[in-house]
Amino acid sequence: MLRTETPSPLHGALDTYAADKLVRTFVEDQYEAVRAVEAVADDLARAVDAAAPRLQAGGRLIYVGAGTSGRLGILDGVELLPTFSWPPERALGLIAGGPPALFKAVEGAEDDAEQGERDVQALAPTTNDVVIGVAASGGTPYVLGGLKAAQAAGALTLGLANNPGAPVAAAADIGIVLDTGPEVISGSTRLKAGTAQKIALNTLSSCLMVRLNKVHGNLMVDLQATNAKLRKRALSLTQRASGAPLEAAEAALAAAHGHVKLAVLMLGKQLNAADATALLAQHAGHLRAALDAP
C-alpha cells in the first residue's frame, strides 16, 4: 500500500477527539510537510539549476497534474504574473479533466494517460520548456502521459510525488519525492501531501524568478501594480531599493508606468525612462548589473 494511503497508527480514534485536540492534530501533522521538503532541498536546487537556463532562453513552465495536485500546479503558475510579471503564456497549467476539474472532480480523467500525452503535445513543447508533473500517489496515468510527451519533445521534466519509488519521479529527468507519510485522514492527500507540494512548487518557482532577475536583494521589483494595495507596495519598494524620498520615487514610478525596476534604475543612474529601459535590456533585466554599469 502507498504510504499516503496507509492509515495513520496515531489517530485511529480521530472521530472521538474534542475540537481542541482535533485542531491540534491536524495542525501538528502539517509540520511533516515542511520536513519532507527540507529532505529534498538538494533535488530542488538541481531542478533550479537545470530549469533556469531553459527559461532564460525563452522556455515555458508547464504544470501537469490531477485533482489537488493539478490545482496546486495551476495556482503556482497563475501567481507568477502579479508577483514577478512572468508572462501568462509562459506559465501553463494542465489538469486532468480540463478547466471544469478546477471546481468539480471529473471522474476517471486522471486515469487517461493518452489524454495527458495529447494535452501536452497540444502545447507544442520545445527543448527550452520545463514540464512539472505533480502527483501525490506518484502513479497518476494522466501525469505520466504528459511527462512522456514532454520528454519526447526534449523538454526538461520534473516529477513531484509523495511516495517513495513513485513512477512519476522515476520517469522525470529530476524526480522529487516529498515523503509525507500517512495522512491524519487516511488517503486524504489534500492535507500534508498537498501542503508539501505547495511548498515545493512555491520554492522552485520563486528560486527561478530570483535567478531570472525578477528580484533585487530580496525585493520583488518586477511586480504588477494592478490595484491600490499593489500600487502602494510598488511605491514602497521603489523607495526602499533606491533610497529616494517620496516625491522623487512617485515621479519616477509614474514615468516608468508603475515598473519598479525601471523606476529604481532611473533614480539610481539619473536617467530618463527610455535610456533606463535600454540599459536594463542590455543587462537582461538584471537591475543590480545595470546599476553597477559604468
Short mmCIF file of C-alpha atoms in Angstrom, two decimals:
data_model
loop_
_atom_site.label_atom_id
_atom_site.label_comp_id
_atom_site.label_asym_id
_atom_site.label_seq_id
_atom_site.Cartn_x
_atom_site.Cartn_y
_atom_site.Cartn_z
CA MET A 1 0.00 0.00 0.00
CA LEU A 2 1.20 3.54 -0.78
CA ARG A 3 2.43 5.41 2.29
CA THR A 4 -0.04 8.22 1.58
CA GLU A 5 -2.86 5.64 1.66
CA THR A 6 -1.73 3.82 4.80
CA PRO A 7 -3.92 4.57 7.85
CA SER A 8 -2.08 6.57 10.48
CA PRO A 9 -1.34 4.44 13.56
CA LEU A 10 -1.58 7.52 15.74
CA HIS A 11 -5.16 8.61 15.23
CA GLY A 12 -7.40 5.57 14.98
CA ALA A 13 -9.93 7.27 17.25
CA LEU A 14 -9.90 10.59 15.39
CA ASP A 15 -13.69 10.78 15.28
CA THR A 16 -13.82 10.84 19.09
CA TYR A 17 -11.47 13.81 19.59
CA ALA A 18 -12.70 17.01 21.19
CA ALA A 19 -12.45 20.11 19.00
CA ASP A 20 -9.23 21.43 20.57
CA LYS A 21 -7.43 18.09 20.18
CA LEU A 22 -8.81 17.65 16.66
CA VAL A 23 -7.49 21.03 15.55
CA ARG A 24 -4.07 20.48 17.14
CA THR A 25 -3.81 17.06 15.49
CA PHE A 26 -4.29 18.48 12.02
CA VAL A 27 -2.01 21.47 12.61
CA GLU A 28 0.81 19.45 14.15
CA ASP A 29 0.72 16.94 11.31
CA GLN A 30 1.42 19.73 8.81
CA TYR A 31 4.93 20.10 10.20
CA GLU A 32 5.75 16.85 8.42
CA ALA A 33 5.19 18.65 5.13
CA VAL A 34 7.99 21.10 5.90
CA ARG A 35 10.32 18.28 6.91
CA ALA A 36 9.56 16.40 3.70
CA VAL A 37 10.54 19.42 1.60
CA GLU A 38 13.66 20.04 3.67
CA ALA A 39 14.75 16.47 2.92
CA VAL A 40 14.75 17.12 -0.85
CA ALA A 41 16.35 20.57 -0.84
CA ASP A 42 19.27 19.28 -2.92
CA ASP A 43 16.89 17.88 -5.54
CA LEU A 44 15.06 21.20 -5.73
CA ALA A 45 18.39 23.00 -6.16
CA ARG A 46 19.26 20.65 -9.03
CA ALA A 47 15.90 21.45 -10.61
CA VAL A 48 16.54 25.20 -10.34
CA ASP A 49 19.99 24.87 -11.94
CA ALA A 50 18.60 22.74 -14.77
CA ALA A 51 15.50 24.85 -15.43
CA ALA A 52 16.84 28.39 -15.20
CA PRO A 53 18.92 28.35 -18.43
CA ARG A 54 15.99 26.96 -20.41
CA LEU A 55 13.64 29.64 -19.13
CA GLN A 56 16.30 32.29 -19.74
CA ALA A 57 16.33 31.09 -23.35
CA GLY A 58 12.60 31.70 -23.68
CA GLY A 59 11.12 28.46 -22.37
CA ARG A 60 7.86 27.96 -20.53
CA LEU A 61 6.82 26.43 -17.25
CA ILE A 62 4.17 23.77 -17.88
CA TYR A 63 2.43 22.16 -14.91
CA VAL A 64 0.64 18.81 -15.29
CA GLY A 65 -1.49 17.23 -12.58
CA ALA A 66 -4.83 15.87 -11.46
CA GLY A 67 -7.12 16.77 -8.58
CA THR A 68 -5.45 18.68 -5.74
CA SER A 69 -2.03 18.32 -7.37
CA GLY A 70 -3.31 19.77 -10.64
CA ARG A 71 -4.96 22.70 -8.89
CA LEU A 72 -1.79 23.48 -6.93
CA GLY A 73 0.25 23.49 -10.13
CA ILE A 74 -2.14 25.87 -11.84
CA LEU A 75 -2.18 28.13 -8.77
CA ASP A 76 1.61 28.32 -8.73
CA GLY A 77 1.71 29.35 -12.37
CA VAL A 78 -1.11 31.90 -12.09
CA GLU A 79 0.60 33.70 -9.20
CA LEU A 80 3.79 34.33 -11.20
CA LEU A 81 2.21 37.12 -13.27
CA PRO A 82 1.26 39.56 -10.48
CA THR A 83 4.29 38.73 -8.35
CA PHE A 84 7.04 38.69 -10.97
CA SER A 85 5.44 39.91 -14.23
CA TRP A 86 6.07 36.45 -15.67
CA PRO A 87 4.02 36.27 -18.90
CA PRO A 88 0.94 34.06 -18.53
CA GLU A 89 1.66 32.41 -21.87
CA ARG A 90 4.89 31.13 -20.29
CA ALA A 91 3.21 29.55 -17.25
CA LEU A 92 0.69 26.98 -18.45
CA GLY A 93 -1.30 24.56 -16.33
CA LEU A 94 -2.90 21.28 -17.38
CA ILE A 95 -5.31 19.39 -15.14
CA ALA A 96 -6.92 16.04 -15.88
CA GLY A 97 -10.49 16.72 -16.94
CA GLY A 98 -9.72 20.22 -18.20
CA PRO A 99 -10.85 23.55 -16.68
CA PRO A 100 -14.10 22.09 -15.19
CA ALA A 101 -11.91 19.92 -12.93
CA LEU A 102 -10.73 23.05 -11.14
CA PHE A 103 -14.11 23.26 -9.43
CA LYS A 104 -15.50 19.76 -9.55
CA ALA A 105 -13.87 16.34 -9.76
CA VAL A 106 -14.05 14.79 -13.23
CA GLU A 107 -14.28 11.08 -12.54
CA GLY A 108 -11.79 8.87 -14.35
CA ALA A 109 -9.95 11.74 -16.07
CA GLU A 110 -6.73 11.11 -14.17
CA ASP A 111 -6.62 7.51 -15.41
CA ASP A 112 -6.24 8.55 -19.06
CA ALA A 113 -2.53 8.52 -19.92
CA GLU A 114 -3.20 9.12 -23.61
CA GLN A 115 -5.14 12.30 -22.83
CA GLY A 116 -2.26 13.57 -20.74
CA GLU A 117 0.06 12.90 -23.64
CA ARG A 118 -2.26 14.66 -26.10
CA ASP A 119 -2.74 17.68 -23.83
CA VAL A 120 0.99 18.26 -23.54
CA GLN A 121 1.54 17.66 -27.27
CA ALA A 122 -1.11 20.30 -27.99
CA LEU A 123 1.15 22.87 -26.32
CA ALA A 124 3.95 22.02 -28.79
CA PRO A 125 6.67 21.69 -26.14
CA THR A 126 10.25 22.56 -27.05
CA THR A 127 13.69 21.84 -25.61
CA ASN A 128 13.54 25.11 -23.66
CA ASP A 129 10.35 24.21 -21.82
CA VAL A 130 10.19 22.87 -18.27
CA VAL A 131 7.35 20.42 -17.63
CA ILE A 132 6.46 19.72 -14.00
CA GLY A 133 4.39 16.61 -13.32
CA VAL A 134 2.75 16.62 -9.89
CA ALA A 135 1.02 13.57 -8.37
CA ALA A 136 0.66 12.68 -4.71
CA SER A 137 0.37 8.97 -5.45
CA GLY A 138 3.16 9.24 -7.96
CA GLY A 139 1.45 6.91 -10.41
CA THR A 140 -1.27 9.06 -11.98
CA PRO A 141 -1.56 7.93 -15.64
CA TYR A 142 -2.55 11.40 -16.91
CA VAL A 143 0.64 12.87 -15.46
CA LEU A 144 2.79 10.03 -16.73
CA GLY A 145 1.36 10.56 -20.21
CA GLY A 146 2.17 14.25 -20.03
CA LEU A 147 5.75 13.57 -18.97
CA LYS A 148 6.14 11.07 -21.81
CA ALA A 149 5.12 13.68 -24.38
CA ALA A 150 7.38 16.30 -22.81
CA GLN A 151 10.41 14.00 -22.88
CA ALA A 152 9.74 13.04 -26.48
CA ALA A 153 9.96 16.75 -27.34
CA GLY A 154 13.22 17.19 -25.42
CA ALA A 155 11.75 19.36 -22.66
CA LEU A 156 13.19 19.22 -19.14
CA THR A 157 10.87 17.13 -16.97
CA LEU A 158 10.47 17.40 -13.20
CA GLY A 159 8.37 14.88 -11.25
CA LEU A 160 6.92 15.68 -7.82
CA ALA A 161 5.34 12.84 -5.84
CA ASN A 162 4.65 11.89 -2.22
CA ASN A 163 5.54 8.20 -2.24
CA PRO A 164 8.96 6.56 -2.43
CA GLY A 165 9.50 4.67 -5.67
CA ALA A 166 6.88 6.77 -7.47
CA PRO A 167 6.76 6.23 -11.25
CA VAL A 168 6.28 9.98 -11.80
CA ALA A 169 9.59 10.70 -10.08
CA ALA A 170 11.35 7.84 -11.87
CA ALA A 171 10.04 8.90 -15.27
CA ALA A 172 11.22 12.51 -14.96
CA ASP A 173 14.68 13.91 -15.60
CA ILE A 174 14.69 15.07 -11.99
CA GLY A 175 12.45 13.27 -9.53
CA ILE A 176 11.48 14.93 -6.25
CA VAL A 177 9.86 12.67 -3.66
CA LEU A 178 8.10 14.50 -0.82
CA ASP A 179 7.74 11.59 1.58
CA THR A 180 4.99 12.92 3.84
CA GLY A 181 3.80 9.51 5.03
CA PRO A 182 0.29 8.59 6.22
CA GLU A 183 -2.36 11.31 6.48
CA VAL A 184 -4.40 12.03 9.59
CA ILE A 185 -7.44 11.13 7.49
CA SER A 186 -6.27 8.07 5.57
CA GLY A 187 -5.58 8.80 1.93
CA SER A 188 -6.64 12.46 2.02
CA THR A 189 -3.65 13.92 0.19
CA ARG A 190 -5.21 17.37 0.19
CA LEU A 191 -3.70 17.52 3.70
CA LYS A 192 0.06 17.46 4.34
CA ALA A 193 0.90 15.87 0.97
CA GLY A 194 -0.72 18.86 -0.72
CA THR A 195 0.99 21.27 1.68
CA ALA A 196 4.38 19.77 0.82
CA GLN A 197 3.62 20.13 -2.90
CA LYS A 198 2.65 23.78 -2.39
CA ILE A 199 5.88 24.49 -0.52
CA ALA A 200 7.99 22.70 -3.11
CA LEU A 201 6.33 24.40 -6.09
CA ASN A 202 6.48 27.80 -4.38
CA THR A 203 10.16 27.28 -3.60
CA LEU A 204 11.01 26.10 -7.10
CA SER A 205 9.24 28.88 -8.98
CA SER A 206 10.40 31.61 -6.58
CA CYS A 207 14.03 30.48 -6.86
CA LEU A 208 13.69 30.51 -10.63
CA MET A 209 12.33 34.05 -10.60
CA VAL A 210 15.28 35.17 -8.46
CA ARG A 211 17.65 33.53 -10.95
CA LEU A 212 15.83 35.29 -13.81
CA ASN A 213 16.49 38.73 -12.29
CA LYS A 214 12.96 39.31 -11.05
CA VAL A 215 14.20 40.21 -7.56
CA HIS A 216 16.65 42.89 -6.36
CA GLY A 217 18.14 41.98 -3.00
CA ASN A 218 15.02 40.43 -1.55
CA LEU A 219 12.63 42.98 -3.06
CA MET A 220 10.02 41.96 -5.65
CA VAL A 221 10.86 44.71 -8.13
CA ASP A 222 9.01 43.13 -11.06
CA LEU A 223 5.52 43.03 -9.55
CA GLN A 224 2.48 44.25 -11.46
CA ALA A 225 0.82 47.14 -9.64
CA THR A 226 -2.76 46.43 -10.71
CA ASN A 227 -4.70 47.67 -7.67
CA ALA A 228 -4.45 50.23 -4.88
CA LYS A 229 -2.67 47.87 -2.49
CA LEU A 230 -0.07 46.90 -5.08
CA ARG A 231 0.46 50.49 -6.22
CA LYS A 232 1.24 51.41 -2.62
CA ARG A 233 3.58 48.42 -2.41
CA ALA A 234 5.31 49.44 -5.64
CA LEU A 235 5.98 52.92 -4.25
CA SER A 236 7.37 51.50 -1.02
CA LEU A 237 9.61 49.10 -2.93
CA THR A 238 10.89 51.91 -5.14
CA GLN A 239 11.84 53.96 -2.10
CA ARG A 240 13.48 51.03 -0.35
CA ALA A 241 15.52 49.98 -3.37
CA SER A 242 16.59 53.49 -4.37
CA GLY A 243 16.70 55.38 -1.09
CA ALA A 244 14.84 58.22 -2.81
CA PRO A 245 12.38 60.50 -1.00
CA LEU A 246 8.67 60.03 -1.53
CA GLU A 247 8.16 62.73 -4.15
CA ALA A 248 11.08 61.60 -6.31
CA ALA A 249 10.00 57.97 -6.09
CA GLU A 250 6.44 58.88 -7.08
CA ALA A 251 7.64 60.86 -10.10
CA ALA A 252 9.99 58.12 -11.28
CA LEU A 253 7.37 55.42 -10.82
CA ALA A 254 4.85 57.45 -12.82
CA ALA A 255 7.35 57.95 -15.64
CA ALA A 256 8.12 54.23 -15.54
CA HIS A 257 4.40 53.40 -15.80
CA GLY A 258 4.48 51.59 -12.45
CA HIS A 259 7.51 49.43 -13.25
CA VAL A 260 9.53 49.38 -10.02
CA LYS A 261 12.73 48.01 -11.52
CA LEU A 262 12.78 50.74 -14.15
CA ALA A 263 11.98 53.49 -11.65
CA VAL A 264 14.81 52.39 -9.36
CA LEU A 265 17.27 52.42 -12.27
CA MET A 266 16.09 55.87 -13.34
CA LEU A 267 16.67 57.18 -9.84
CA GLY A 268 19.96 55.40 -9.31
CA LYS A 269 21.55 56.43 -12.62
CA GLN A 270 19.68 59.73 -13.15
CA LEU A 271 18.25 58.51 -16.46
CA ASN A 272 15.03 59.13 -18.30
CA ALA A 273 12.66 56.23 -18.88
CA ALA A 274 13.83 55.49 -22.43
CA ASP A 275 17.54 55.38 -21.53
CA ALA A 276 16.86 53.31 -18.41
CA THR A 277 14.82 50.86 -20.47
CA ALA A 278 17.68 50.46 -22.93
CA LEU A 279 20.26 49.98 -20.16
CA LEU A 280 18.10 47.39 -18.41
CA ALA A 281 17.69 45.49 -21.68
CA GLN A 282 21.47 45.48 -22.19
CA HIS A 283 21.78 43.64 -18.87
CA ALA A 284 18.96 41.14 -19.47
CA GLY A 285 16.72 42.80 -16.91
CA HIS A 286 19.31 42.43 -14.13
CA LEU A 287 18.84 45.59 -12.05
CA ARG A 288 21.97 45.17 -9.94
CA ALA A 289 24.15 44.77 -13.03
CA ALA A 290 22.54 47.81 -14.68
CA LEU A 291 23.08 49.93 -11.56
CA ASP A 292 26.73 48.87 -11.39
CA ALA A 293 27.36 49.57 -15.07
CA PRO A 294 29.81 52.46 -15.78
#
